[in-house]
Amino acid sequence: MTQTLHIIGGGMAGSEAAWQAANAGLQVVIHEMRPKVETFAHQTDNLGEMVCSNSFRSDDDEQNAVGLLHWEMRQANGLIMAAADTHRLPAGGALAVDREPFAETVTAQLKAHPNIRVSYEEITDLPTEGHWIIATGPLTSGALAHAIQQETGTDALAFFDAIAPIIHHDSIDMSKAWMQSRYDKGDTEEERTAYLNCPMDRAQYDAFIDALLAAEKTEFKPGETAGYFDGCLPIEVMAERGRETLRFGPMKPVGLTNPYQPDIKPYAVVQLRRDNALGTLYNIVGFQTKMKYGAQASVLKMIPGLQDARFARLGGIHRNTFLNSPTLLDAQMRLKSRPHIRFAGQITGVEGYVESAAMGLLAARLATAEISGQTLPDVPPTTATGALVTHITGGADAKTFQPMNVNFGLFPPVEGLKGGRRGRKDRYKAYTDRAKADWLNWLGTRELDAA
């Protein structure tokens, strides 16, 4: 009799987990609470919906850890990466995605699979039997979060995440803005002009910072003490850390030349990235915000070129929850107190679309092996996937555990390489070469050229 794997949550991790398990021959049920139970961030009832940025970040699989993670998921027949590649948008060296067709493709692929069924319902309690993966992400429902807290005997950890605004392209003043990727990065003209740039002089920047600091903002409710994830800080929080912080962050003016004033270097530059294939929508890069809607529109319209901007979506802030995985999960991603339950995705303490999907991929493969009466060997920590799961299931200090993007700092060092900035390129290439060989070996492929 065919075993069934139940997956709670149809986001990046849940979708990838369902795909991997179903392709391995298991019957899969995805339990998704939307649209019956809505969330602040979701706009549709599609599986795999992108709720924040539309970027999967760098696609460089030789010099960047997240690009390496892309590569590993492609080798494992990952659904999320296949859909992302199908709906790729020009973004220089990054992998940006047309978010609505992407989610529609993920949904269609999963629903068309003969081994997958989607059940639209909210799961409010921890299951007591069967095989389960909880991949509810940062917006886990209150009832299920409470059940997890009751089981683990600890307060649910949480942080706050923010969303950047999206603007209609035809409302942008192109007599002030121009198209250019930093340092003209890209192999094609489309890639070298993937970003829309809005320049500021010193006076405009100072006025913008003043308005940003004074704007009315969404405040935490009484008793909410969670912090922010450093990789997705609201622009107001960055500005509060120093007036020049934004100018050395998302508003840095480097690698760009204003064609309208080529001899004058901008003091700061706001970049926008295409958000859909039609090029009708653009999101403001790095401009996650907790400003209230009225203040948000007026402050952002101070940016040269955006003075008449029409917003398809304003930014916002929402609460994310995640486990203290180093204390609660074993190396097979199982809840130690209830080993028939695995966790995957952002709720485990990884941060980012690709990292979440990778943990879904891994959890499904581990569950599939276990259901089949086998045990997969641990993923080598020399791989991007292995480095992440090693970090969240014991490599991190449980007392200071916080959400983490994949990065080469999580990888075991390669012996015999010189350190410092001058040796960094060779070091990263050594990391990725080793990772690729070890990942293919773990997948069961012996020859790198066979991929």
Short mmCIF file of N, CA and C in Angstrom, two decimals, residues 66 81 94 124 190 243 246 341 376 378 426:
data_model
loop_
_atom_site.label_atom_id
_atom_site.label_comp_id
_atom_site.label_asym_id
_atom_site.label_seq_id
_atom_site.Cartn_x
_atom_site.Cartn_y
_atom_site.Cartn_z
N VAL A 66 24.41 31.50 -2.64
CA VAL A 66 23.01 31.29 -3.04
C VAL A 66 22.94 30.82 -4.48
N MET A 81 13.07 26.02 -8.84
CA MET A 81 14.07 26.57 -9.74
C MET A 81 13.63 26.47 -11.19
N ALA A 94 21.51 38.72 -11.08
CA ALA A 94 20.54 38.13 -10.16
C ALA A 94 19.48 37.34 -10.92
N THR A 124 -4.88 23.03 12.77
CA THR A 124 -4.72 23.82 13.99
C THR A 124 -3.99 23.08 15.10
N GLU A 190 20.02 43.85 -22.42
CA GLU A 190 18.88 43.79 -21.52
C GLU A 190 19.33 43.65 -20.07
N ARG A 243 22.50 58.78 9.46
CA ARG A 243 21.95 59.43 8.28
C ARG A 243 22.58 58.92 6.98
N LEU A 246 21.75 54.52 4.63
CA LEU A 246 21.10 54.16 3.38
C LEU A 246 21.99 54.42 2.17
N ILE A 341 7.06 14.00 12.65
CA ILE A 341 6.86 15.34 12.09
C ILE A 341 8.21 15.95 11.75
N LEU A 376 18.69 8.08 4.54
CA LEU A 376 19.67 8.77 3.71
C LEU A 376 20.85 9.21 4.57
N ASP A 378 23.67 11.77 5.93
CA ASP A 378 23.62 13.22 6.10
C ASP A 378 24.15 13.92 4.86
N ASP A 426 39.53 32.66 -5.64
CA ASP A 426 39.98 31.27 -5.70
C ASP A 426 39.33 30.44 -4.60
#
